[in-house]
Amino acid sequence: MTDLITTDLVRLGAGWGADKHEVIRALAAVVDDAGRATSRDQLIEDAFARESTSSTGLPGGIAIPHCRTAGVETPTLAFARLDPPVDFGAKDGPADLAFLIAAPAGGDADHLTILTKLARALVKPAFTDSLRSAGSAEEVVDLITHEIGETAPVAKKTPAPASGTPSGAAEPGGGETRAPGQAVADATGSTPPATSDGAPATSAGTSAGTSAAAAAPASDGRPTLVAVTACPTGIAHTYMAAEALEAAAERAGVQLEVETQGSAGATPLAPATIAAAGAVIFAVDVGVRDRSRFAGKPMVTSSVKRPIDDADAMIAEALRYAADPSASPRVEGAAGGGSSEGTGATGQESWGGRTRRVLMTGVSYMIPFVAAGGLMIALGFLFGGYEIVGPAQEILLENSFTNLPDPSALGLDHALFDSGFFAYIGALLLIIGQTAFAFFIPALAGYIAYAIADRPGIAPGFVMGGLASNVIGVSGDSAYPATGFLGAIVGGVLAGVIAHWIAGRKVPAWARGLMPVLVIPLVTSVVAGFLMLVVLGRPIAWLMGQLEDGLSSLSGGSAVLLGVILGLMMAFDMGGPLNKVAYSFAAAGVGGAALSGDAPELRIMAAVMLAGMVPPIALALATVIRPSLFSIPERENGKAGWLLGASFITEGAIPFAAADPLRVIPSIMAGSAVTGGLAMAMDVSVRAPHGGIFVLFAVDGVLGYLIALAAGVAVGAALVIVLKSLGRPSPDVATV
């Protein structure tokens, strides 16, 4: 196996300026100069892309720019001791130690496991202090290879860097190699982490003792917690967060088992371990796989970077929640839900859990396109009037800030203040919003495929979404039938399943790098696209047509019944699958709805939005009317519930429902059903797919909008107060 780091990849005293992007470029050049890069530009591009998602600076003067990339064929680590230090976004200041971690797009598990060991080592002050005091490149390589449990490469003398080497790069070599013995172990503090029975851990890819065979509830009387860590790339932060939590738990005298959902794979926590834990910590920037296993557990949630900064506080918070579960936020679902859905003793994901995860992943990535695009469309209507749809493209092409359009000549009777300036702004916002909105169906399909097949599924998934929305406008005597969000779901699943199957095929070593970037997307797009166009497209389009015809014919009692049903769906799981299906159903119709206020799609959007606002506001109101029925944390959540509900964020009700589902969920479902039915009965419509109370300018029937909302909030608050008052002692005690 190729060495992860050699002396050619080390620079001491590197003066590469004060900009982190210049440092990344210089580190990429070091990799290229060492003959380890197949494409320096690709490596730089992918490292920049990862840096743009969140900063890679860590406490203690460390920076770890990293990426998966086609720019290298073997996992590579470049190291630089920076002088002067460079700001990589850490809270405590600039970094003087920089590691560029480059993992090949199709890297094997062994190398990824080595990278995870390094990531865990970087949170150990003794190790980083040793790197700062190292006198030569050989000593740096020796320290790193010892820490990750590999044999150090033979030191070699190398010539001075070529003229193309980044300015300020120190020459590697020039010192004696220190043998990896006890002195190194003492310097790095690199004693292998022990499992719960005292044996050394066998893989940095999983937490100590997390295998099904080894995991067991603590028998020494210590409190027990579990945790899950995960970051978008699964290379660095995932394992650093795990290491930091484990160290904090050890300091607090707590038994902690961590499941690292990273690139090196994950060994699921044993069901017995989860059952014995008092609380769970989710330190993640992506969805938790098979989250239903933890249903009902008190939980602490954060980004994956918080444990690296503040692990002790997270452990303390989890212990408080474990001591008072009734007053703590909990993982959604009934306790033991993971098992009830079919998660066996092996900890493998059930079909029910997998279906939920796949759908929720697609919807969660879709919503920003819908929200941003829809709100910009609504703002376009506010500034340019509803007539702006007609001349928007003409205004974009023929006008500018120095040549404003004439609203009266273009028939823009409702442009704000009859102003050409606002008409122009409205046209720009409308075009931008329509463009963003056009991606929401491809995003839904693309990230459904991603949830099934990981990154190789994204491209074919987006292609299936493009076919579902007829993104290139195929037309003729009989236009190609767009299949809408139903087609996106079917196409995304189809692309994901095919890509996942292809990825599981064994291929020669030379072809592994081509699989995720060429073979899988190409073959999947061809096969899934053929099936969608030739076999599935027209049946799904027929089903969508029947659905649209049914909506168009809604009136009277049938429309009210639909509003009631949508209201029940929005409140039942507060951001879960039923909630998101109802929301997707409504949002899909907004983009293509007619401008008239009585378009059924716009009425459905109003019913869904209002019903989704009711739960947090109703519970917030209940905490004000009868505070003694709620714990102190619930009252604090109630304060936030006003704004969350007003912003159409139904998830604001989850802490209440998790703590007392049998009383809370029926109450808010009743309130949302009343609101949904009233909204349909009073013909309320809204042209924005998100925004809540802040998009009243896009509402037709504002009075009905407010009446329906107030009625549902009153019903929900009254019912939750009544149910909580029946045979329930007051929890009015301090729970901090």
XYZ file of C-alpha atoms in Angstrom:
736
model
C 0.000 0.000 0.000
C 1.367 3.402 -0.967
C 2.676 5.507 1.930
C 0.177 8.107 3.067
C 2.931 10.655 3.742
C 6.623 10.875 2.853
C 9.235 13.542 3.452
C 8.483 14.908 -0.032
C 5.057 15.905 1.297
C 6.313 17.870 4.334
C 7.158 21.568 4.503
C 8.497 23.283 7.631
C 8.430 27.038 8.037
C 6.257 27.571 4.958
C 5.511 31.253 4.311
C 2.611 31.155 1.882
C 0.871 34.410 2.789
C -2.235 35.100 4.851
C -4.945 33.638 2.592
C -6.123 30.080 3.213
C -6.830 29.528 -0.468
C -3.199 30.292 -1.294
C -2.152 27.762 1.346
C -4.416 25.123 -0.204
C -2.971 25.876 -3.647
C 0.545 25.576 -2.261
C -0.208 22.277 -0.525
C -1.711 20.945 -3.760
C 1.498 21.978 -5.515
C 3.489 20.022 -2.931
C 1.371 16.956 -3.710
C 1.914 17.514 -7.427
C 5.663 18.046 -7.052
C 5.866 14.751 -5.152
C 4.286 12.986 -8.127
C 1.117 12.130 -6.226
C -1.429 14.229 -8.177
C -3.012 13.181 -11.445
C -4.534 16.657 -11.766
C -3.370 19.533 -9.563
C -6.241 21.728 -10.790
C -8.852 19.095 -9.935
C -7.369 18.645 -6.481
C -7.477 22.394 -5.867
C -11.022 22.678 -7.180
C -12.318 19.873 -4.961
C -10.480 21.182 -1.881
C -11.945 24.652 -2.476
C -15.420 23.147 -2.894
C -15.121 21.390 0.468
C -13.784 24.546 2.101
C -16.804 26.504 0.838
C -19.241 24.228 2.698
C -17.709 24.989 6.108
C -14.364 26.125 7.402
C -11.756 23.465 8.152
C -9.978 25.341 10.928
C -9.907 23.557 14.293
C -9.131 24.728 17.821
C -5.486 24.654 18.762
C -4.027 26.199 15.609
C -4.850 23.342 13.200
C -6.293 23.387 9.688
C -7.374 20.279 7.783
C -8.461 21.157 4.247
C -9.587 17.858 2.750
C -11.611 16.337 -0.051
C -12.467 13.316 -2.092
C -11.092 13.959 -5.539
C -10.257 12.476 -8.904
C -7.068 14.550 -8.714
C -5.212 11.783 -6.849
C -5.180 8.031 -7.263
C -3.792 7.142 -3.833
C -4.680 8.671 -0.453
C -2.197 11.427 0.263
C -1.389 13.640 3.226
C 0.613 16.853 2.801
C 1.752 18.725 5.907
C 3.001 22.266 6.398
C 4.096 24.200 9.455
C 3.002 27.705 8.552
C 4.949 30.857 9.338
C 3.074 33.137 9.582
C -0.079 31.308 10.714
C -3.140 31.556 8.443
C -6.802 31.997 9.373
C -8.882 28.928 8.413
C -11.971 30.005 10.353
C -11.293 28.532 13.791
C -12.752 30.456 16.727
C -9.480 30.633 18.646
C -7.352 32.129 15.891
C -5.172 31.237 12.882
C -3.573 27.873 12.198
C 0.134 27.127 12.179
C -0.278 23.421 11.337
C -1.979 22.607 8.026
C -2.805 19.146 6.690
C -4.134 18.627 3.176
C -5.924 15.273 3.117
C -6.664 14.052 -0.406
C -8.663 10.842 -0.747
C -9.273 9.359 -4.192
C -12.886 9.340 -5.339
C -12.841 5.552 -5.431
C -10.495 4.961 -2.502
C -10.330 1.602 -0.735
C -11.401 1.019 2.846
C -7.888 0.365 4.196
C -6.604 3.798 3.251
C -9.758 5.499 4.492
C -9.323 3.778 7.838
C -5.787 5.187 8.070
C -7.114 8.670 7.391
C -9.672 8.290 10.160
C -6.911 7.358 12.607
C -5.112 10.546 11.685
C -8.266 12.605 12.126
C -8.689 11.221 15.632
C -5.043 11.979 16.460
C -5.390 15.646 15.558
C -7.520 16.387 18.626
C -4.700 15.221 20.927
C -2.664 18.243 22.105
C 0.398 16.082 22.810
C 0.506 14.938 19.192
C 0.157 18.410 17.678
C 2.699 19.834 20.145
C 5.171 17.190 18.967
C 4.614 18.245 15.372
C 5.374 21.848 16.304
C 8.649 20.894 17.950
C 9.778 18.428 15.273
C 13.157 19.411 13.855
C 12.981 17.709 10.463
C 10.617 16.333 7.841
C 11.707 12.816 8.765
C 10.651 13.399 12.356
C 7.233 14.676 11.218
C 6.704 11.602 9.036
C 7.818 9.368 11.882
C 5.383 10.955 14.326
C 2.460 10.717 11.924
C 3.077 7.159 10.786
C 3.502 6.014 14.363
C 0.262 7.676 15.362
C -1.716 5.952 12.620
C -0.074 2.599 13.296
C 1.827 2.313 10.016
C 5.506 1.561 9.410
C 7.356 4.763 8.635
C 8.688 5.006 5.076
C 12.451 4.880 4.731
C 13.824 8.380 4.973
C 15.444 9.680 1.839
C 17.356 12.758 0.915
C 15.627 14.894 -1.662
C 16.949 17.760 -3.708
C 15.932 21.300 -3.010
C 12.421 22.150 -4.273
C 12.249 23.079 -7.936
C 11.684 26.657 -8.898
C 8.015 25.901 -9.327
C 7.653 24.992 -5.683
C 5.520 27.522 -3.764
C 7.499 30.353 -2.340
C 8.533 29.918 1.233
C 8.365 26.114 1.118
C 11.026 24.641 3.353
C 13.235 21.898 2.008
C 12.282 18.475 3.328
C 14.933 16.323 4.931
C 18.108 17.546 6.455
C 17.734 15.912 9.833
C 18.020 12.533 11.496
C 15.108 10.129 11.624
C 13.847 9.329 15.083
C 12.957 5.683 15.601
C 9.307 5.073 16.418
C 9.830 3.878 19.955
C 8.736 4.787 23.431
C 9.974 8.350 23.045
C 7.539 8.942 20.247
C 4.708 7.317 22.156
C 5.449 9.521 25.139
C 5.588 12.608 22.966
C 2.362 11.957 21.112
C 0.274 10.452 23.823
C -0.772 7.879 21.244
C -1.837 5.007 23.482
C -4.507 3.174 21.487
C -8.011 3.794 22.739
C -9.367 0.946 24.778
C -12.693 -0.784 24.424
C -15.079 -1.173 27.292
C -13.270 -4.359 28.357
C -9.845 -2.771 28.224
C -8.726 -4.226 24.884
C -7.250 -1.892 22.280
C -9.639 -0.687 19.624
C -9.095 -2.400 16.280
C -10.301 0.343 13.930
C -10.529 4.084 14.019
C -13.547 3.804 11.768
C -15.672 2.818 14.754
C -15.751 3.893 18.347
C -14.222 1.789 21.053
C -16.465 -1.127 21.680
C -19.189 -0.371 19.172
C -19.269 -3.724 17.422
C -22.301 -5.879 18.020
C -20.182 -8.483 19.757
C -18.290 -6.178 22.087
C -20.912 -3.577 22.893
C -22.697 -4.051 26.184
C -24.298 -1.799 28.770
C -21.929 -0.478 31.391
C -21.675 -2.798 34.379
C -19.599 -0.542 36.622
C -22.410 1.828 37.596
C -21.273 4.680 35.356
C -23.875 6.631 33.369
C -24.170 5.404 29.769
C -24.548 7.548 26.636
C -24.401 6.864 22.916
C -23.482 9.206 20.071
C -23.457 9.425 16.289
C -21.015 11.638 14.376
C -21.141 12.343 10.637
C -19.925 15.034 8.247
C -20.510 15.525 4.499
C -17.200 14.005 3.363
C -16.836 11.501 6.180
C -13.050 11.827 6.271
C -12.014 14.168 9.063
C -14.595 15.890 11.250
C -16.589 12.683 11.743
C -13.706 11.044 13.584
C -12.374 14.140 15.321
C -15.810 14.714 16.844
C -15.903 11.086 18.020
C -12.452 11.343 19.586
C -13.330 14.598 21.349
C -16.578 13.161 22.752
C -14.821 10.031 23.971
C -12.150 12.088 25.730
C -14.783 14.315 27.365
C -16.781 11.280 28.484
C -13.672 9.777 30.052
C -13.055 13.010 31.962
C -16.671 12.998 33.178
C -16.608 9.332 34.201
C -19.242 8.410 31.613
C -19.513 5.249 29.518
C -19.863 6.436 25.899
C -20.217 4.442 22.679
C -19.903 6.348 19.375
C -21.057 5.302 15.917
C -18.995 7.100 13.269
C -20.918 7.252 10.006
C -17.944 8.063 7.805
C -16.113 7.038 4.671
C -14.382 4.120 6.340
C -17.741 2.526 7.033
C -19.728 2.314 10.229
C -20.402 -0.525 12.638
C -23.918 0.160 13.960
C -24.374 0.440 17.682
C -25.807 -2.753 19.152
C -29.529 -2.549 20.061
C -28.673 -3.463 23.678
C -26.218 -0.555 23.864
C -28.818 1.903 22.551
C -31.479 0.556 24.911
C -29.183 0.954 27.938
C -28.153 4.530 27.103
C -29.706 7.395 28.994
C -29.414 9.841 26.072
C -28.033 10.136 22.563
C -25.780 12.816 21.056
C -26.145 13.572 17.336
C -23.127 15.581 16.143
C -23.887 15.579 12.426
C -24.016 17.794 9.361
C -25.952 15.176 7.371
C -28.858 12.889 8.111
C -28.369 10.129 10.697
C -28.692 6.719 9.091
C -31.545 4.686 10.587
C -32.387 7.382 13.100
C -35.480 5.428 14.202
C -33.214 3.127 16.265
C -32.950 5.964 18.800
C -36.673 6.829 18.860
C -37.790 8.210 22.207
C -34.281 8.793 23.562
C -33.432 12.191 25.077
C -31.115 13.834 22.574
C -28.520 16.537 22.167
C -28.065 17.712 18.586
C -25.401 19.908 17.024
C -23.177 20.324 14.017
C -20.239 17.946 13.762
C -17.821 20.751 14.691
C -19.329 21.528 18.097
C -17.793 18.531 19.931
C -14.355 19.524 18.654
C -14.850 22.929 20.280
C -16.997 22.063 23.295
C -17.306 18.316 23.935
C -17.437 18.682 27.736
C -20.533 20.886 27.543
C -22.268 18.389 25.245
C -21.595 15.496 27.623
C -22.913 17.566 30.533
C -26.013 18.511 28.553
C -26.674 14.871 27.651
C -26.346 13.861 31.303
C -28.910 16.518 32.303
C -31.338 15.217 29.711
C -30.756 11.613 30.791
C -31.508 12.570 34.392
C -34.847 14.176 33.441
C -36.149 12.582 30.233
C -39.662 14.027 30.555
C -38.310 17.561 30.254
C -35.857 16.867 27.447
C -36.027 16.983 23.661
C -36.306 13.470 22.304
C -35.693 11.633 19.065
C -38.941 11.589 17.139
C -41.039 8.391 17.158
C -42.089 5.941 19.804
C -39.485 4.370 22.065
C -38.126 1.226 20.496
C -39.363 2.325 17.138
C -36.328 1.003 15.424
C -37.061 -2.523 16.449
C -40.720 -2.333 15.725
C -39.995 -1.409 12.181
C -37.907 -4.421 11.628
C -34.432 -3.446 12.748
C -33.062 -6.715 13.878
C -30.402 -7.529 16.376
C -27.774 -6.976 13.754
C -28.517 -3.257 13.742
C -29.170 -3.258 9.993
C -31.551 -0.652 8.592
C -35.135 -1.825 8.124
C -37.035 -1.330 4.871
C -39.353 1.106 6.626
C -36.443 3.088 8.020
C -34.634 3.012 4.681
C -37.717 4.257 2.812
C -38.164 7.091 5.266
C -34.496 8.069 5.093
C -34.454 8.039 1.302
C -37.569 10.187 0.990
C -36.499 12.609 3.711
C -33.047 13.059 2.192
C -34.541 14.003 -1.170
C -37.076 16.354 0.355
C -34.599 18.027 2.706
C -32.296 18.933 -0.192
C -35.278 19.967 -2.318
C -36.784 22.451 0.132
C -34.112 25.187 -0.235
C -34.826 25.328 -3.985
C -38.554 25.572 -3.328
C -38.270 28.095 -0.517
C -35.719 30.381 -2.162
C -37.237 30.153 -5.632
C -40.807 30.497 -4.444
C -40.093 33.490 -2.232
C -38.254 35.256 -5.046
C -41.216 34.634 -7.344
C -43.512 36.076 -4.685
C -41.254 39.129 -4.305
C -41.295 39.504 -8.078
C -45.079 39.693 -7.898
C -44.856 42.218 -5.044
C -42.579 44.579 -6.974
C -43.796 44.023 -10.523
C -47.407 42.982 -10.012
C -48.910 39.658 -11.034
C -48.799 40.729 -14.706
C -44.979 40.624 -14.574
C -45.016 36.989 -15.758
C -45.795 38.055 -19.334
C -43.153 40.706 -20.072
C -40.465 39.519 -17.597
C -38.167 38.051 -20.249
C -38.612 41.065 -22.531
C -37.694 43.382 -19.657
C -34.617 41.301 -18.857
C -33.377 41.408 -22.446
C -34.240 44.985 -23.406
C -34.000 47.025 -20.204
C -31.417 47.854 -17.557
C -30.955 50.105 -14.533
C -30.125 52.937 -16.945
C -33.002 52.090 -19.282
C -35.973 51.274 -17.060
C -39.173 49.806 -18.511
C -42.462 51.727 -18.812
C -44.988 49.841 -16.646
C -48.054 51.304 -18.372
C -46.776 50.401 -21.849
C -46.195 46.810 -20.731
C -49.560 46.464 -19.003
C -48.058 46.282 -15.518
C -51.045 47.864 -13.778
C -50.000 46.591 -10.347
C -46.283 47.434 -10.368
C -45.254 48.876 -7.003
C -45.807 52.667 -7.075
C -46.191 52.361 -10.879
C -42.387 52.516 -10.890
C -40.198 51.325 -13.754
C -37.451 50.624 -11.243
C -39.611 48.234 -9.216
C -40.950 46.671 -12.406
C -37.359 45.931 -13.453
C -36.482 44.538 -10.010
C -39.636 42.418 -10.106
C -38.684 40.978 -13.499
C -35.181 40.093 -12.282
C -36.501 38.428 -9.122
C -39.094 36.505 -11.087
C -36.515 35.131 -13.552
C -34.096 34.172 -10.757
C -36.909 32.611 -8.735
C -38.287 30.633 -11.668
C -34.788 29.336 -12.385
C -34.294 28.210 -8.783
C -37.779 26.726 -8.674
C -37.124 24.758 -11.862
C -34.433 22.764 -10.043
C -36.603 21.507 -7.235
C -37.890 18.393 -9.040
C -34.407 17.442 -10.332
C -33.034 18.039 -6.809
C -35.712 15.790 -5.314
C -34.828 12.951 -7.700
C -31.078 13.559 -7.486
C -30.870 13.392 -3.720
C -33.231 10.443 -3.456
C -30.734 8.621 -5.685
C -27.902 9.992 -3.509
C -29.544 8.567 -0.382
C -29.550 5.117 -1.991
C -26.266 5.048 -3.917
C -24.213 7.896 -2.403
C -22.463 10.327 -4.763
C -22.464 8.174 -7.917
C -26.262 8.371 -7.825
C -26.513 12.169 -7.889
C -25.940 12.769 -11.617
C -28.325 10.093 -12.926
C -30.844 11.123 -10.278
C -30.759 14.714 -11.510
C -31.172 13.443 -15.071
C -34.300 11.516 -14.044
C -35.606 14.651 -12.322
C -34.932 16.642 -15.483
C -36.958 14.126 -17.460
C -39.730 14.286 -14.863
C -39.956 18.075 -15.251
C -39.258 18.046 -19.034
C -36.459 20.491 -18.309
C -35.425 20.932 -21.961
C -39.010 21.477 -23.122
C -39.486 18.519 -25.478
C -42.624 19.324 -27.494
C -44.313 18.818 -30.821
C -47.738 17.717 -31.923
C -47.896 15.854 -28.625
C -45.579 17.246 -25.960
C -43.559 14.789 -23.889
C -45.552 14.281 -20.685
C -43.863 15.765 -17.637
C -44.392 13.407 -14.701
C -43.864 15.946 -11.892
C -42.917 15.054 -8.360
C -44.278 11.501 -8.655
C -41.966 10.918 -11.606
C -39.098 12.454 -9.628
C -39.636 10.013 -6.763
C -39.887 7.000 -9.068
C -36.960 8.138 -11.224
C -34.780 8.936 -8.231
C -35.400 5.528 -6.677
C -34.768 3.835 -10.024
C -31.485 5.691 -10.566
C -30.347 5.040 -7.004
C -31.073 1.311 -7.125
C -29.301 0.857 -10.474
C -26.276 2.925 -9.391
C -26.047 1.028 -6.108
C -26.162 -2.309 -7.924
C -23.431 -1.281 -10.365
C -21.253 0.053 -7.533
C -21.381 -3.365 -5.897
C -19.813 -5.104 -8.894
C -16.170 -6.158 -8.561
C -13.913 -4.469 -11.086
C -10.134 -4.486 -11.708
C -8.067 -2.097 -9.633
C -7.292 0.109 -12.640
C -11.023 0.727 -13.203
C -11.968 1.679 -9.642
C -11.244 5.364 -10.135
C -13.440 5.453 -13.251
C -16.454 3.806 -11.634
C -17.900 6.683 -9.546
C -17.111 9.478 -12.013
C -17.816 7.827 -15.367
C -19.078 4.259 -15.493
C -21.805 4.397 -12.840
C -23.323 7.770 -13.894
C -23.168 6.854 -17.590
C -24.668 3.375 -17.395
C -27.254 4.385 -14.803
C -28.413 7.410 -16.801
C -28.785 5.338 -19.971
C -30.653 2.441 -18.359
C -32.853 4.481 -16.009
C -33.504 7.113 -18.679
C -34.607 4.458 -21.158
C -37.006 2.963 -18.621
C -38.448 6.361 -17.707
C -38.933 7.514 -21.309
C -40.166 4.289 -22.856
C -41.822 2.331 -20.054
C -42.813 4.454 -17.047
C -43.192 8.029 -18.321
C -46.665 7.917 -19.825
C -48.342 5.850 -17.054
C -46.986 8.238 -14.403
C -48.003 11.243 -16.503
C -51.519 9.788 -16.808
C -51.705 9.419 -13.027
C -50.520 13.022 -12.561
C -53.127 14.176 -15.082
C -55.880 12.425 -13.147
C -54.654 14.062 -9.966
C -54.609 17.525 -11.560
C -58.076 17.032 -13.064
C -59.348 16.025 -9.659
C -57.878 19.147 -8.070
C -59.371 21.371 -10.734
C -62.834 19.973 -10.022
C -62.634 20.458 -6.262
C -65.351 22.619 -4.786
C -67.541 22.805 -1.734
C -67.335 19.865 0.659
C -64.683 17.934 -1.281
C -62.274 20.882 -1.122
C -62.857 21.256 2.625
C -62.270 17.529 3.135
C -58.981 17.772 1.243
C -57.953 20.698 3.464
C -58.747 18.653 6.577
C -56.711 15.690 5.325
C -53.741 17.888 4.424
C -53.942 19.505 7.857
C -53.827 16.127 9.578
C -50.814 15.101 7.493
C -48.921 18.308 8.250
C -49.339 17.936 12.019
C -49.002 14.176 12.450
C -45.229 13.889 12.202
C -44.139 17.576 12.138
C -41.553 17.470 9.386
C -41.589 13.717 8.865
C -42.601 11.776 5.748
C -46.348 12.508 5.845
C -45.683 16.183 6.450
C -43.214 16.343 3.563
C -45.487 14.411 1.166
C -48.269 16.924 1.801
C -45.851 19.822 1.378
C -44.347 18.413 -1.834
C -47.846 17.846 -3.207
C -48.677 21.507 -2.609
C -45.356 23.036 -3.661
C -45.275 21.117 -6.940
C -48.378 22.960 -8.093
C -47.271 26.472 -7.213
C -44.688 26.906 -9.980
C -47.095 26.149 -12.802
C -50.308 27.460 -11.248
C -52.424 30.018 -13.048
C -52.230 33.608 -11.922
C -55.876 33.721 -10.895
C -56.349 33.627 -7.155
C -58.840 30.741 -7.329
C -56.390 28.274 -8.917
C -56.804 25.056 -6.864
C -53.031 24.600 -6.558
C -52.718 27.965 -4.806
C -55.555 27.127 -2.423
C -53.895 23.821 -1.552
C -50.626 25.660 -0.856
C -52.461 28.010 1.517
C -54.093 25.130 3.388
C -50.764 23.298 3.762
C -48.833 26.388 4.854
C -51.421 27.454 7.410
C -51.805 23.923 8.792
C -48.035 23.668 9.189
C -47.915 26.932 11.134
C -50.496 25.840 13.708
C -48.586 23.276 15.880
C -45.704 25.473 17.146
C -47.941 28.526 17.666
C -50.659 26.513 19.437
C -48.139 25.004 21.837
C -46.480 28.369 22.406
C -49.889 29.823 23.290
C -50.604 26.927 25.663
C -47.361 27.552 27.560
C -48.464 31.148 28.122
C -52.027 30.315 29.211
C -51.147 27.409 31.522
C -47.394 27.485 32.168
C -47.704 25.106 35.130
C -48.558 22.274 32.727
C -45.157 22.536 31.055
C -41.598 22.055 32.214
C -39.107 24.900 32.172
C -37.401 23.699 28.947
C -40.837 23.416 27.298
C -41.646 26.981 28.262
C -38.373 28.086 26.711
C -39.230 26.123 23.578
C -42.598 27.846 23.611
C -40.909 31.231 23.308
C -39.192 30.064 20.143
C -42.395 28.435 18.916
C -44.012 31.787 18.127
C -41.396 32.693 15.542
C -40.946 29.150 14.248
C -44.655 28.767 13.655
C -44.996 32.198 12.105
C -42.166 31.228 9.737
C -43.895 27.953 8.727
C -41.379 25.697 10.513
C -43.585 22.910 11.867
C -40.590 21.206 13.488
C -40.846 23.739 16.320
C -43.468 21.445 17.879
C -41.216 18.371 18.004
C -39.798 18.905 21.543
C -43.341 19.007 22.951
C -44.537 15.988 20.982
C -41.452 13.937 21.834
C -41.963 14.541 25.562
C -45.719 13.847 25.589
C -46.866 12.398 22.254
C -50.229 10.983 23.353
C -51.503 14.376 24.499
C -49.728 16.723 22.120
C -50.034 15.041 18.716
C -53.848 14.548 18.704
C -54.294 18.146 19.874
C -52.198 19.745 17.158
C -53.643 17.429 14.507
C -57.120 18.675 15.405
C -55.994 22.298 15.236
C -54.279 21.850 11.867
C -57.293 19.996 10.451
C -59.567 22.881 11.426
C -57.202 25.375 9.816
C -56.815 23.367 6.600
C -60.561 22.954 6.211
C -61.312 26.618 6.917
C -58.626 27.796 4.492
C -60.199 25.764 1.688
C -63.732 26.791 2.679
C -62.828 30.489 2.565
C -60.930 30.155 -0.756
C -57.648 31.411 0.676
C -54.744 31.127 -1.759
C -51.038 31.926 -1.625
C -48.479 32.206 -4.419
C -45.413 31.608 -2.201
C -44.470 28.056 -1.167
C -42.867 29.159 2.096
C -42.646 32.079 4.468
C -45.680 31.824 6.725
C -46.897 35.133 8.096
C -44.114 36.987 6.279
C -45.616 36.457 2.802
C -48.987 38.088 3.374
C -48.310 40.179 0.283
C -48.624 36.956 -1.754
C -51.937 35.942 -0.142
C -55.365 36.297 -1.716
C -57.914 36.451 1.089
C -55.760 37.805 3.901
C -58.684 37.997 6.336
C -59.559 34.349 5.744
C -55.863 33.463 6.078
C -55.686 35.040 9.535
C -59.067 33.656 10.654
C -58.150 30.100 9.649
C -54.806 30.367 11.433
C -56.313 31.818 14.614
C -59.058 29.194 14.746
C -56.658 26.290 14.416
C -54.272 27.731 16.997
C -57.141 28.201 19.456
C -58.404 24.636 18.973
C -54.914 23.117 19.273
C -53.997 25.137 22.375
C -57.321 24.406 24.089
C -57.112 20.668 23.466
C -53.516 20.318 24.643
C -54.363 22.231 27.846
C -57.401 20.013 28.497
C -55.519 16.765 27.864
C -52.519 17.791 29.935
C -54.836 18.779 32.797
C -56.393 15.304 33.026
C -54.719 13.350 35.795
C -51.288 14.873 35.279
C -49.189 16.257 38.157
C -47.609 19.624 37.663
C -44.020 19.442 36.337
C -43.345 22.993 37.461
C -39.859 22.234 38.748
C -36.386 23.374 37.788
C -34.877 21.112 35.165
C -31.636 22.868 34.360
